[in-house]
Amino acid sequence: MSNTATNNRETMGFQAEVKQLLQLMIHSLYSNREIFLRELISNAADASDKLRFEALHNDSLFENDSELNIRISYDKTAKTLTITDKGIGMSRDEVINNLGTIAKSGTREFFSRLSGDQQKDANLIGQFGVGFYSAFIVADKVTVTSRRAGEKSDQGVRWESDGGGEFAIEMIEKAARGTEIVLHLREGQDDLLSGQKIRSIIRKYSDHIVQPILMKKEEWKDGTQQILEEDETVNQAFALWARAKNEISEDEYKEFYKHVGHDYQDPLAWTHARVEGKQEYTQLLYIPSRAPFDMWERDAIHGVKLYVRRVFIMDDAEQLMPRYMRFVRGVVDSSDLPLNVSREILQESKDIEAIRSGCTKKVLGLLEDMAKNDAEKYTKFWGEFGRVLKEGVGEDIVNKDKIAGLLRLASTHADTSDETVSMADYIGRMKEGQDKIYYITADSFNAAKNSPHLEVFRKKGIEVLLFSDRVDEWLVSNLFEFQGKALVSVAKGGLDLGKLEDETEKKEQETVATEFKDLIDKISSSLGERVKEVRVTHRLTDSPACLVADEHDMSANLARLLKSAGQKAPTSKPILEINPKHPVVLRLKIEEKRFDDWVSVLFDQALLAEGGQLDDPASFVKRVNQLMLEMHSN
Ligand code: ADP
C-alpha cells in the first residue's frame, strides 16, 4: 500500500483486488443497484449485534446509551444519503483493513481466474459477496466516519474514497460511537432522495433486521414534503427466526438469507424449525445456490451464527455444523446456553453436540426431500456442493448411510461426467446374480471411463461407478457397503464375478491358467522385483495386460495422490495380469531373443493405461522403437 501523509490525513491505495472488485461490481450490479442499502444496513446490524454481545462482558461499551438502532436520512440539496449505526464501530486500523483490503484467503487466486469478459466475470461476483463496496454502485464518493465503542471521542476516524484506486484516512473527533456512512450520490440517482423510495427499499430488503431502522416522519404540507422531528420505525424489527413459520413469506426468508449468508443471490433451499425437548433451540438453516469462492480454503468460514435468546453470540460457529456441511448458512438460537458462552466452552459442550447432531439431521433431511421431490434442484446442489458432502462419508459415521444415499456418481451407465446416478439406481439396475457394487477410482473421468479394468464389465453389461474426485479415495476407503451390497474395486484383488460367470467360463479359466503356467513363470522372473505376482486374467477383452493392487494394499490411484501431495505412501508392488487371448501375449509364448523387452513394454503400458508414471520413460520409448523397427524388418 502506498501512502502520502499531510498532517494526519493519509492517502492509501486499495489492494489490487479491491480495485477489480469495485469495477466489476459497479458494472455488473447496476441494474440491481438498490441492494447497496441492504448491504450497508446489514453491516450496521452486524455491528450492533457485536456491540450488544461485547457489552455483556463490559457494560461501559454502551457509553450510557444501550438503545441500538440504525438511522437512515437523506439530504436533497447535498444529494447525500446517510446510514448511521450505534454499533461497535471501527478503529483506524480496522477501517484500513476492512475497507481497503479483502482479508479472505484465496482472494488472489480467485481474482486471477477472472477472464476480463465483463459478462462472465459479473457472474462470479455472487461467489464473492458484495458488501460495503456496493455503495459505489450509486455513489461517486463515500465518506465513512467511525469510532469504536469505549474509545475516547478524539479517536474517531474518517475514511473517504471516490472508488478509484485510493482512499484517504484521518483521525477526527467523533462524539457518537459507531459508524456513519455518507453516500454522495452519482448523477442520475436523484430518485433515491425520497422518503417514500427509501422506505420501500428498506421494507423490501431489510424488514427482518432486528434493530429498528429509523427515519424521520414526513408529511405533505403546502404542496411540499416536510421532514418532521419525530422518528418512525420503518421495519418490523423482530428476529425473523423467532416468528411463526406460517407468518413468514418466501421473500422474507430469502432476504434474511442474504443478510446472514452475506450473499446477494437467492438461497437454494432452507429449513426452519423450533426444537423442543432436552435442548431447546430454533434453527433456520439455508443452502446457498452457489458455492463461495473460498469453500476449499482451509480456513473457509462456516456460516452459521449462534444466538442465545436472540442475543448474537458469534459468527462462524464451527461447532454447530460438521465440516462437511460448511456450505450451510443461517442461525441457531439456543434457549439454554449461557450468554457468556465462548468458543472454548462450545468445543466441550454436550449441549452443542446435541444441537449439532439435530442440525445435521435437519439438513440431511432437507437434502433427501430435495433429491426425492425436485431432482433438478438437487442436481444443482450436487454440482455446487457434492464434493464437500462426500467428505461426510468418512467424517460422520452416524449418518454415513444417509449421506451415501445422497451421493450422485458418474457411472458407465452414462456417457458424461455430468450425468450421475445414485447408488440406489445402481442397485435397481444390477444384473441377475450380481451382489456387489463395482467401482473404479482414477485421477480423471476419462482415465476411469477408459480403464482396461472395465473391459469385462462392459462385455457383460455390468455397470461400474466411476470415481475421479480427489475426495473419492477417502470416500471409498470409508464406505464398504450400501444397502447390504459390498462396494468392490474393479482394480483391486482377484476378480470374483461370482454368479455373473457361468460354469463353462470358470472351467475355461482354470484350463487357461494351467496352460499359461510356464509363460507366467517366465514373465515373473523377467520382471523380478517390479511385481508382486503375475497371473492370467479374464478382466480384459481388448488390452493385453493391466495392473491390479492386492486386496489389502493401497490403490495405485491413492498412492499417486498421496505422492503428489508430498506425503509418504507405502510402496506396495502391483500384480500384473495378462490377457491370454491377446495376440501380443500369444506372441510372447514364442518370443525368445527380445522376451525381456516385450515384457517390460507390457508392464510399462499397463502402468500408463491406468494413469501411472514410468520410472524410466526414455528406456520405454527406446524399447518400443526397437520393437517397431524389428516388426518392420520381419
Ligand atoms: P462482509 O460484511 O461480508 O465482511 P463488507 O465489505 O461488507 O464485508 O465489510 C467488511 C468489514 O467491514 C465487515 O466485516 C466489518 O468488520 C466492517 N464493517 C463494515 N461496515 C461496518 C459498520 N457499519 N460498523 C462496523 N464495522 C463495519
XYZ file of C-alpha atoms and ligand atoms in Angstrom:
661
model
C 0.000 0.000 0.000
C 1.380 3.391 -0.973
C 0.775 6.358 1.253
C 1.397 10.066 1.394
C 0.720 11.987 4.568
C -0.408 15.564 5.111
C -0.947 16.368 8.781
C -2.820 13.347 9.945
C -4.560 12.788 6.595
C -3.096 9.965 4.617
C -3.855 8.651 1.186
C -3.565 4.952 0.651
C -4.013 2.676 -2.319
C -6.587 -0.072 -2.360
C -5.358 -3.627 -2.561
C -5.347 -4.535 -6.274
C -8.196 -6.994 -5.804
C -10.420 -4.332 -4.259
C -9.990 -2.191 -7.338
C -11.040 -5.086 -9.530
C -13.967 -5.895 -7.312
C -15.175 -2.296 -7.398
C -15.045 -2.160 -11.184
C -16.818 -5.439 -11.533
C -19.474 -4.561 -9.045
C -20.361 -1.177 -10.425
C -20.851 -2.627 -13.882
C -22.497 -5.879 -13.102
C -24.856 -4.832 -10.359
C -26.040 -1.577 -11.765
C -29.422 -2.935 -12.788
C -29.812 -4.158 -9.226
C -28.476 -1.014 -7.617
C -30.933 -0.899 -4.691
C -29.099 -3.696 -2.946
C -26.448 -1.258 -1.712
C -28.807 -0.198 1.044
C -29.423 -3.763 2.126
C -25.674 -4.374 2.331
C -24.978 -1.260 4.382
C -27.894 -1.888 6.718
C -26.772 -5.488 7.074
C -23.304 -4.329 8.152
C -24.846 -1.818 10.574
C -26.949 -4.582 12.086
C -23.937 -6.885 12.456
C -22.008 -4.070 14.137
C -24.903 -3.512 16.570
C -25.075 -7.245 17.320
C -21.364 -7.298 18.047
C -21.628 -4.382 20.432
C -24.506 -5.945 22.310
C -22.501 -9.113 22.688
C -19.276 -7.414 23.790
C -21.241 -5.313 26.248
C -22.395 -8.467 28.007
C -18.891 -8.590 29.475
C -18.276 -4.864 29.561
C -21.267 -2.671 30.154
C -19.294 0.549 29.750
C -19.120 -0.011 25.998
C -22.675 1.245 25.821
C -21.436 4.666 26.963
C -24.726 5.087 28.855
C -26.785 4.559 25.750
C -27.812 0.963 25.190
C -30.530 1.679 22.686
C -29.353 0.236 19.413
C -30.851 1.433 16.193
C -29.976 2.262 12.638
C -30.855 5.602 11.161
C -31.328 6.483 7.507
C -31.575 10.073 6.338
C -31.201 11.969 3.110
C -30.415 15.489 2.022
C -31.932 16.627 -1.248
C -29.723 19.683 -1.567
C -26.413 18.000 -0.824
C -27.569 14.867 -2.700
C -26.462 12.573 0.051
C -27.852 9.521 1.752
C -26.636 8.684 5.260
C -26.681 5.424 7.198
C -25.847 5.731 10.874
C -25.449 2.969 13.404
C -24.681 2.861 17.111
C -22.760 -0.359 16.840
C -19.275 -1.442 17.739
C -17.531 0.973 15.348
C -14.051 0.629 13.897
C -10.590 1.774 14.914
C -8.234 3.328 12.382
C -6.551 0.012 11.667
C -9.851 -1.756 11.337
C -11.107 0.807 8.860
C -7.967 0.419 6.766
C -8.171 -3.344 6.808
C -11.904 -3.726 6.426
C -12.489 -1.064 3.823
C -9.201 -1.217 1.945
C -8.426 -4.882 1.587
C -10.158 -8.187 1.245
C -8.825 -10.320 4.005
C -10.198 -13.653 2.866
C -7.651 -16.239 1.917
C -7.813 -17.358 -1.670
C -8.777 -13.890 -2.868
C -5.768 -13.517 -5.080
C -6.283 -16.845 -6.812
C -9.920 -16.032 -7.234
C -9.195 -12.772 -8.989
C -6.531 -14.284 -11.158
C -9.252 -16.500 -12.597
C -11.263 -13.551 -13.903
C -11.351 -13.557 -17.675
C -11.769 -9.857 -18.388
C -15.079 -10.670 -20.060
C -17.431 -8.489 -18.061
C -20.468 -10.633 -18.647
C -18.774 -13.799 -17.423
C -16.930 -12.165 -14.573
C -20.074 -10.460 -13.346
C -21.413 -13.884 -12.632
C -18.556 -14.535 -10.258
C -19.490 -11.653 -8.002
C -22.057 -13.916 -6.470
C -19.320 -16.216 -5.253
C -17.624 -13.347 -3.601
C -20.340 -11.426 -1.808
C -20.714 -7.739 -2.396
C -20.826 -5.996 0.977
C -19.679 -2.479 1.724
C -18.197 -1.792 -1.696
C -21.656 -1.945 -3.263
C -22.032 1.651 -2.015
C -20.102 2.690 -5.100
C -22.845 1.441 -7.383
C -24.828 4.560 -6.544
C -22.214 6.878 -5.033
C -19.208 8.547 -6.596
C -17.861 9.454 -3.193
C -18.317 7.649 0.102
C -17.383 9.110 3.470
C -17.234 6.803 6.449
C -16.735 8.112 9.963
C -16.430 5.690 12.805
C -15.425 5.402 16.424
C -15.022 2.196 18.282
C -17.277 1.806 21.324
C -15.408 2.628 24.525
C -12.705 4.771 22.847
C -12.246 8.466 23.618
C -14.042 10.925 21.367
C -10.823 12.051 19.657
C -10.253 8.520 18.420
C -12.733 8.856 15.603
C -11.605 8.111 12.094
C -12.725 9.340 8.696
C -12.328 7.302 5.533
C -13.126 8.725 2.167
C -12.890 7.456 -1.382
C -14.270 8.014 -4.846
C -13.947 4.321 -5.606
C -10.941 4.859 -7.865
C -7.635 3.474 -6.770
C -7.251 5.218 -3.439
C -8.820 6.209 -0.173
C -7.956 8.916 2.330
C -7.909 8.387 6.046
C -7.605 10.760 9.002
C -8.253 10.859 12.725
C -11.136 13.084 13.811
C -13.311 13.984 16.789
C -16.456 11.914 16.913
C -18.798 12.148 19.846
C -21.162 9.324 18.946
C -19.820 5.775 18.932
C -20.486 3.625 15.894
C -20.343 4.255 12.197
C -21.842 6.762 9.836
C -21.714 6.285 6.101
C -22.450 9.204 3.798
C -23.072 8.405 0.166
C -22.602 11.255 -2.278
C -24.919 10.062 -4.994
C -23.867 9.803 -8.601
C -25.666 11.798 -11.206
C -28.933 10.202 -12.155
C -29.574 8.749 -8.718
C -31.843 11.541 -7.502
C -34.805 9.212 -7.252
C -33.141 7.759 -4.173
C -33.564 11.107 -2.439
C -37.129 10.387 -1.481
C -38.521 9.210 1.805
C -41.032 7.040 0.029
C -38.444 5.369 -2.167
C -36.059 4.680 0.704
C -38.851 3.288 2.856
C -39.895 0.940 0.116
C -36.321 -0.322 -0.345
C -35.959 -0.906 3.392
C -39.244 -2.793 3.616
C -38.328 -4.875 0.621
C -34.825 -5.905 1.669
C -34.287 -5.149 5.319
C -37.586 -5.703 7.043
C -36.138 -8.623 9.033
C -33.301 -6.632 10.598
C -33.618 -6.966 14.367
C -32.692 -3.391 15.239
C -35.225 -0.674 14.497
C -34.422 1.204 11.308
C -35.421 4.779 11.966
C -36.331 7.583 9.619
C -37.764 10.999 10.287
C -41.509 11.172 9.745
C -42.618 13.145 6.725
C -45.808 14.849 5.708
C -47.123 16.781 2.752
C -47.727 20.402 3.590
C -48.461 23.231 1.188
C -47.582 21.016 -1.741
C -44.137 20.004 -0.496
C -42.772 17.143 1.536
C -41.842 18.238 5.042
C -39.487 16.276 7.195
C -40.628 16.280 10.821
C -38.614 15.901 14.006
C -40.413 12.761 15.068
C -38.906 9.311 14.369
C -40.620 6.395 12.795
C -39.544 2.742 12.727
C -39.650 1.570 9.132
C -39.025 -2.170 9.526
C -40.645 -4.900 11.610
C -37.580 -5.009 13.876
C -38.178 -8.522 15.145
C -35.970 -11.597 14.824
C -37.307 -13.419 11.797
C -36.395 -16.870 13.017
C -38.396 -16.340 16.199
C -41.584 -15.752 14.261
C -44.040 -18.485 13.349
C -43.298 -20.206 10.058
C -46.692 -19.573 8.570
C -46.304 -15.853 9.136
C -43.104 -15.598 7.136
C -43.251 -15.151 3.382
C -40.848 -16.717 0.876
C -39.436 -13.303 0.110
C -38.777 -12.614 3.766
C -36.899 -15.879 4.100
C -34.878 -15.034 1.024
C -33.985 -11.544 2.154
C -32.990 -12.776 5.554
C -30.695 -15.296 3.914
C -28.921 -12.552 2.002
C -28.208 -10.847 5.303
C -26.978 -13.882 7.260
C -25.354 -15.528 4.265
C -23.596 -12.384 3.022
C -24.825 -13.408 -0.388
C -26.711 -11.432 -2.923
C -28.338 -14.366 -4.657
C -31.377 -16.295 -3.505
C -30.772 -19.423 -1.439
C -31.462 -22.822 -2.966
C -33.447 -24.141 -0.007
C -33.949 -23.737 3.713
C -35.302 -25.422 6.792
C -36.780 -23.614 9.757
C -37.785 -25.372 12.953
C -38.166 -24.884 16.624
C -36.805 -27.857 18.504
C -38.141 -28.644 21.947
C -37.018 -31.262 24.396
C -33.834 -31.544 26.366
C -32.272 -28.805 24.285
C -34.485 -26.012 23.134
C -33.411 -24.085 20.122
C -34.559 -22.603 16.863
C -32.747 -23.338 13.655
C -33.061 -21.542 10.377
C -30.590 -23.119 8.007
C -30.038 -22.322 4.368
C -28.325 -23.980 1.452
C -26.870 -21.354 -0.887
C -27.422 -21.651 -4.597
C -23.725 -21.210 -5.274
C -20.517 -22.268 -3.631
C -18.467 -19.356 -2.288
C -15.073 -18.911 -3.906
C -13.205 -19.925 -0.783
C -15.009 -23.157 0.048
C -11.826 -25.156 -0.433
C -9.650 -22.925 1.686
C -8.599 -24.443 4.943
C -9.909 -21.530 6.965
C -13.060 -21.015 4.936
C -15.807 -19.870 7.229
C -18.629 -21.979 8.475
C -21.619 -19.830 8.010
C -23.870 -20.484 10.965
C -24.379 -17.761 13.529
C -25.085 -18.606 17.108
C -27.625 -16.613 19.118
C -28.680 -17.198 22.677
C -32.196 -15.976 23.395
C -31.917 -13.650 20.422
C -28.632 -12.114 21.526
C -25.960 -12.550 18.901
C -23.065 -14.611 20.261
C -20.818 -15.431 17.355
C -20.377 -15.770 13.642
C -18.877 -18.776 12.100
C -19.669 -21.090 14.986
C -17.903 -24.139 13.588
C -19.153 -26.402 16.345
C -22.717 -26.005 15.135
C -22.162 -27.867 11.903
C -19.840 -30.651 10.868
C -17.056 -29.662 8.483
C -18.630 -31.385 5.541
C -21.602 -29.054 5.897
C -19.556 -25.904 5.846
C -21.704 -24.612 2.991
C -24.738 -24.233 5.259
C -25.641 -20.682 6.304
C -28.086 -19.463 8.878
C -28.908 -19.058 12.514
C -29.178 -21.251 15.555
C -30.789 -19.604 18.558
C -30.463 -21.559 21.781
C -32.763 -21.075 24.749
C -30.473 -22.911 27.151
C -26.851 -21.913 26.621
C -25.441 -19.263 28.932
C -24.967 -15.820 27.390
C -21.291 -15.823 28.255
C -20.596 -18.939 26.220
C -17.204 -18.814 24.482
C -15.663 -20.768 21.644
C -13.672 -22.783 24.169
C -16.782 -23.739 26.101
C -18.558 -24.635 22.888
C -15.848 -27.080 21.987
C -16.598 -29.175 25.000
C -20.256 -28.602 25.396
C -22.544 -31.604 25.311
C -25.427 -29.265 24.594
C -23.754 -28.087 21.444
C -23.208 -31.671 20.396
C -26.919 -32.277 20.646
C -27.645 -29.149 18.640
C -25.096 -30.089 16.008
C -26.493 -33.528 15.580
C -30.014 -32.099 15.342
C -28.973 -29.525 12.743
C -27.059 -32.111 10.736
C -30.088 -34.385 10.592
C -32.280 -31.491 9.542
C -30.026 -30.563 6.655
C -29.702 -34.175 5.542
C -33.481 -34.453 5.684
C -33.807 -31.309 3.609
C -31.434 -32.771 1.023
C -33.237 -36.091 0.964
C -36.504 -34.305 0.337
C -34.963 -32.276 -2.409
C -33.427 -35.329 -4.052
C -36.772 -37.080 -3.983
C -39.102 -34.285 -4.957
C -37.046 -31.891 -7.017
C -34.338 -33.734 -8.891
C -33.373 -30.698 -10.913
C -32.725 -28.614 -7.827
C -30.816 -31.459 -6.260
C -28.603 -31.733 -9.329
C -27.819 -28.069 -8.893
C -26.985 -28.624 -5.249
C -24.807 -31.586 -6.120
C -22.920 -29.623 -8.756
C -22.031 -26.930 -6.229
C -21.540 -28.883 -3.025
C -21.382 -32.571 -3.874
C -17.655 -32.807 -3.337
C -17.988 -31.287 0.128
C -20.827 -33.579 1.097
C -18.732 -36.573 0.037
C -16.330 -35.792 2.869
C -19.158 -36.687 5.228
C -18.980 -40.371 4.370
C -15.674 -40.578 6.215
C -16.370 -37.871 8.743
C -19.806 -38.711 10.052
C -20.149 -42.361 10.997
C -23.636 -41.916 12.391
C -25.051 -40.508 9.174
C -22.870 -42.425 6.742
C -25.721 -44.364 5.151
C -27.855 -41.285 4.718
C -25.001 -39.449 3.058
C -24.239 -42.432 0.846
C -27.850 -42.346 -0.275
C -27.371 -38.726 -1.318
C -24.312 -39.373 -3.470
C -24.580 -38.781 -7.196
C -21.837 -40.541 -9.094
C -20.520 -40.885 -12.594
C -21.034 -44.340 -13.964
C -20.558 -46.452 -17.062
C -24.321 -46.239 -17.363
C -23.979 -42.638 -18.589
C -21.730 -41.012 -21.148
C -20.546 -37.852 -19.478
C -19.327 -36.926 -16.041
C -22.318 -34.582 -15.685
C -24.786 -37.413 -15.823
C -24.795 -39.071 -12.468
C -26.527 -41.948 -10.786
C -27.405 -42.722 -7.210
C -26.331 -45.932 -5.527
C -29.981 -46.881 -5.221
C -30.357 -46.501 -9.015
C -27.307 -48.674 -9.409
C -28.734 -51.400 -7.221
C -32.007 -51.207 -9.119
C -30.127 -51.954 -12.346
C -27.941 -54.761 -11.034
C -27.697 -57.865 -13.235
C -29.245 -61.072 -12.119
C -26.772 -62.799 -9.869
C -24.838 -59.577 -9.148
C -24.389 -58.978 -5.450
C -21.713 -56.303 -5.410
C -21.410 -52.649 -6.326
C -18.404 -52.280 -8.618
C -16.363 -49.120 -8.863
C -13.091 -47.787 -10.137
C -11.008 -44.850 -8.923
C -8.780 -42.826 -11.210
C -7.464 -39.311 -11.362
C -9.777 -38.155 -14.128
C -13.155 -39.075 -15.503
C -11.632 -40.177 -18.807
C -8.975 -42.289 -17.166
C -11.694 -44.028 -15.185
C -14.062 -44.440 -18.106
C -11.436 -45.847 -20.460
C -9.612 -48.015 -17.986
C -8.780 -51.531 -19.206
C -10.172 -52.829 -15.934
C -13.662 -52.139 -17.217
C -13.395 -54.348 -20.291
C -15.005 -57.462 -18.916
C -17.713 -55.390 -17.225
C -18.540 -53.758 -20.494
C -18.683 -57.096 -22.214
C -21.090 -58.443 -19.651
C -23.076 -55.214 -19.437
C -22.334 -54.702 -15.746
C -22.427 -51.110 -14.521
C -19.350 -49.679 -12.789
C -19.247 -46.464 -10.746
C -16.513 -44.070 -11.835
C -14.771 -42.143 -9.073
C -12.355 -39.408 -10.057
C -12.569 -36.623 -7.460
C -9.695 -36.302 -5.038
C -12.031 -36.919 -2.157
C -13.291 -40.163 -3.682
C -10.391 -42.281 -2.468
C -11.208 -41.155 1.040
C -14.841 -41.885 0.365
C -14.368 -45.460 -0.838
C -11.937 -46.221 1.927
C -14.775 -45.461 4.345
C -17.755 -46.844 2.515
C -17.786 -50.600 2.493
C -21.367 -51.272 1.603
C -24.636 -49.728 0.660
C -27.988 -51.345 1.409
C -26.262 -54.596 2.188
C -24.243 -54.691 -1.036
C -20.468 -54.579 -0.745
C -18.525 -51.969 -2.693
C -15.727 -53.607 -4.648
C -12.945 -52.002 -6.648
C -12.501 -53.486 -10.100
C -8.783 -52.719 -9.887
C -8.072 -54.494 -6.635
C -7.697 -58.120 -5.675
C -8.720 -61.128 -7.697
C -11.758 -60.556 -9.807
C -14.584 -62.628 -8.446
C -17.652 -62.130 -10.527
C -19.459 -64.815 -8.585
C -22.700 -65.804 -10.190
C -22.097 -63.395 -13.037
C -19.902 -66.062 -14.596
C -21.237 -69.375 -15.691
C -19.644 -72.764 -15.122
C -18.177 -73.000 -18.626
C -16.375 -69.704 -18.171
C -14.957 -70.813 -14.846
C -13.766 -74.145 -16.255
C -12.177 -72.386 -19.178
C -10.302 -70.030 -16.862
C -8.873 -72.937 -14.936
C -7.658 -74.656 -18.089
C -6.110 -71.455 -19.374
C -4.325 -70.891 -16.071
C -2.581 -74.274 -16.336
C -1.867 -73.741 -19.990
C -0.097 -70.456 -19.301
C 1.805 -71.560 -16.230
C 5.207 -71.654 -17.927
C 4.779 -68.281 -19.563
C 3.652 -66.770 -16.267
C 6.744 -68.056 -14.521
C 8.956 -66.685 -17.240
C 7.345 -63.232 -17.116
C 7.561 -63.277 -13.358
C 11.272 -63.879 -13.281
C 11.829 -61.333 -16.039
C 10.055 -58.579 -14.059
C 11.529 -59.696 -10.772
C 11.076 -57.117 -8.019
C 8.774 -54.895 -10.056
C 5.718 -57.053 -9.406
C 4.177 -58.905 -6.540
C 2.700 -61.537 -8.781
C 1.884 -62.288 -12.402
C -1.315 -64.060 -13.338
C -3.737 -64.758 -16.130
C -6.804 -62.579 -16.163
C -10.246 -62.620 -17.620
C -10.968 -58.946 -16.924
C -9.557 -57.902 -20.265
C -11.030 -58.191 -23.715
C -9.072 -55.616 -25.724
C -5.941 -54.828 -23.736
C -3.014 -57.231 -23.373
C -2.336 -56.519 -19.691
C -3.319 -54.489 -16.664
C -2.108 -53.856 -13.147
C -4.149 -54.522 -10.051
C -3.499 -53.808 -6.421
C -3.576 -56.641 -3.953
C -6.749 -56.936 -1.912
C -5.422 -55.123 1.146
C -2.881 -52.860 -0.498
C -3.481 -49.210 -1.151
C -4.939 -48.480 -4.587
C -2.420 -47.168 -7.096
C -4.516 -44.033 -7.573
C -4.434 -43.241 -3.859
C -0.692 -43.850 -3.692
C -0.215 -41.390 -6.565
C -2.497 -38.822 -4.908
C -0.535 -39.004 -1.684
C 2.728 -38.717 -3.520
C 1.605 -35.653 -5.464
C 0.509 -34.071 -2.177
C 4.032 -34.585 -0.901
C 3.069 -37.336 1.518
C 4.687 -40.687 2.005
C 2.774 -43.604 0.609
C 3.678 -47.205 1.370
C 5.232 -48.694 -1.729
C 3.260 -51.789 -2.469
C 4.024 -53.722 -5.611
C 1.313 -54.265 -8.198
C 0.079 -57.527 -9.640
C 0.437 -57.857 -13.415
C -2.458 -59.572 -15.090
C -2.206 -60.717 -18.687
C -4.923 -61.368 -21.207
C -4.457 -64.926 -22.522
C -6.430 -64.165 -25.655
C -4.469 -61.151 -26.747
C -2.189 -61.567 -29.809
C 0.680 -59.808 -28.080
C 0.512 -62.232 -25.187
C 0.251 -65.210 -27.537
C 3.217 -63.878 -29.447
C 5.188 -63.812 -26.176
C 4.886 -67.561 -25.996
C 7.221 -67.905 -28.959
C 9.425 -64.890 -28.378
C 12.949 -65.631 -27.237
C 15.520 -63.032 -28.143
C 13.536 -59.981 -27.106
C 11.454 -61.563 -24.363
C 12.583 -59.197 -21.618
C 11.912 -56.130 -23.748
C 8.439 -57.353 -24.668
C 7.601 -57.993 -21.042
C 8.972 -54.677 -19.952
C 6.869 -52.840 -22.529
C 3.831 -54.834 -21.495
C 4.303 -53.821 -17.895
C 5.005 -50.172 -18.671
C 1.987 -49.767 -20.908
C -0.245 -51.321 -18.264
C 1.102 -48.707 -15.878
C 0.474 -45.906 -18.370
C -3.047 -47.105 -19.105
C -4.071 -46.678 -15.511
C -2.624 -43.183 -15.297
C 0.684 -44.109 -13.680
C 4.091 -42.643 -14.355
C 7.027 -44.565 -15.713
C 10.187 -44.743 -13.672
C 12.316 -44.610 -16.771
C 10.309 -43.239 -19.712
C 13.328 -42.914 -22.000
C 14.079 -46.630 -21.902
C 10.438 -47.393 -22.586
C 10.490 -45.239 -25.709
C 13.736 -46.813 -26.844
C 12.353 -50.306 -26.436
C 9.152 -49.532 -28.274
C 11.080 -48.042 -31.179
C 13.377 -51.019 -31.301
C 10.448 -53.431 -31.402
C 8.698 -51.402 -34.088
C 11.783 -51.494 -36.264
C 12.128 -55.221 -35.880
C 8.487 -55.766 -36.773
C 9.095 -53.768 -39.878
C 12.107 -55.744 -40.966
C 10.405 -59.096 -40.266
P -18.559 -8.519 4.979
O -19.652 -7.788 5.708
O -19.063 -9.549 4.039
O -17.467 -8.996 5.874
P -18.058 -5.898 3.929
O -17.220 -5.434 2.799
O -19.486 -5.545 3.882
O -17.859 -7.453 4.012
O -17.460 -5.330 5.265
C -16.136 -5.593 5.616
C -15.952 -5.441 7.107
O -16.022 -4.084 7.478
C -17.012 -6.136 7.937
O -16.720 -7.493 8.111
C -16.904 -5.334 9.254
O -15.844 -5.836 10.040
C -16.531 -3.956 8.780
N -17.710 -3.071 8.737
C -18.449 -2.747 7.656
N -19.453 -1.919 7.994
C -19.348 -1.708 9.324
C -20.101 -0.953 10.290
N -21.190 -0.248 9.950
N -19.670 -0.981 11.573
C -18.581 -1.695 11.945
N -17.852 -2.427 11.097
C -18.221 -2.437 9.799
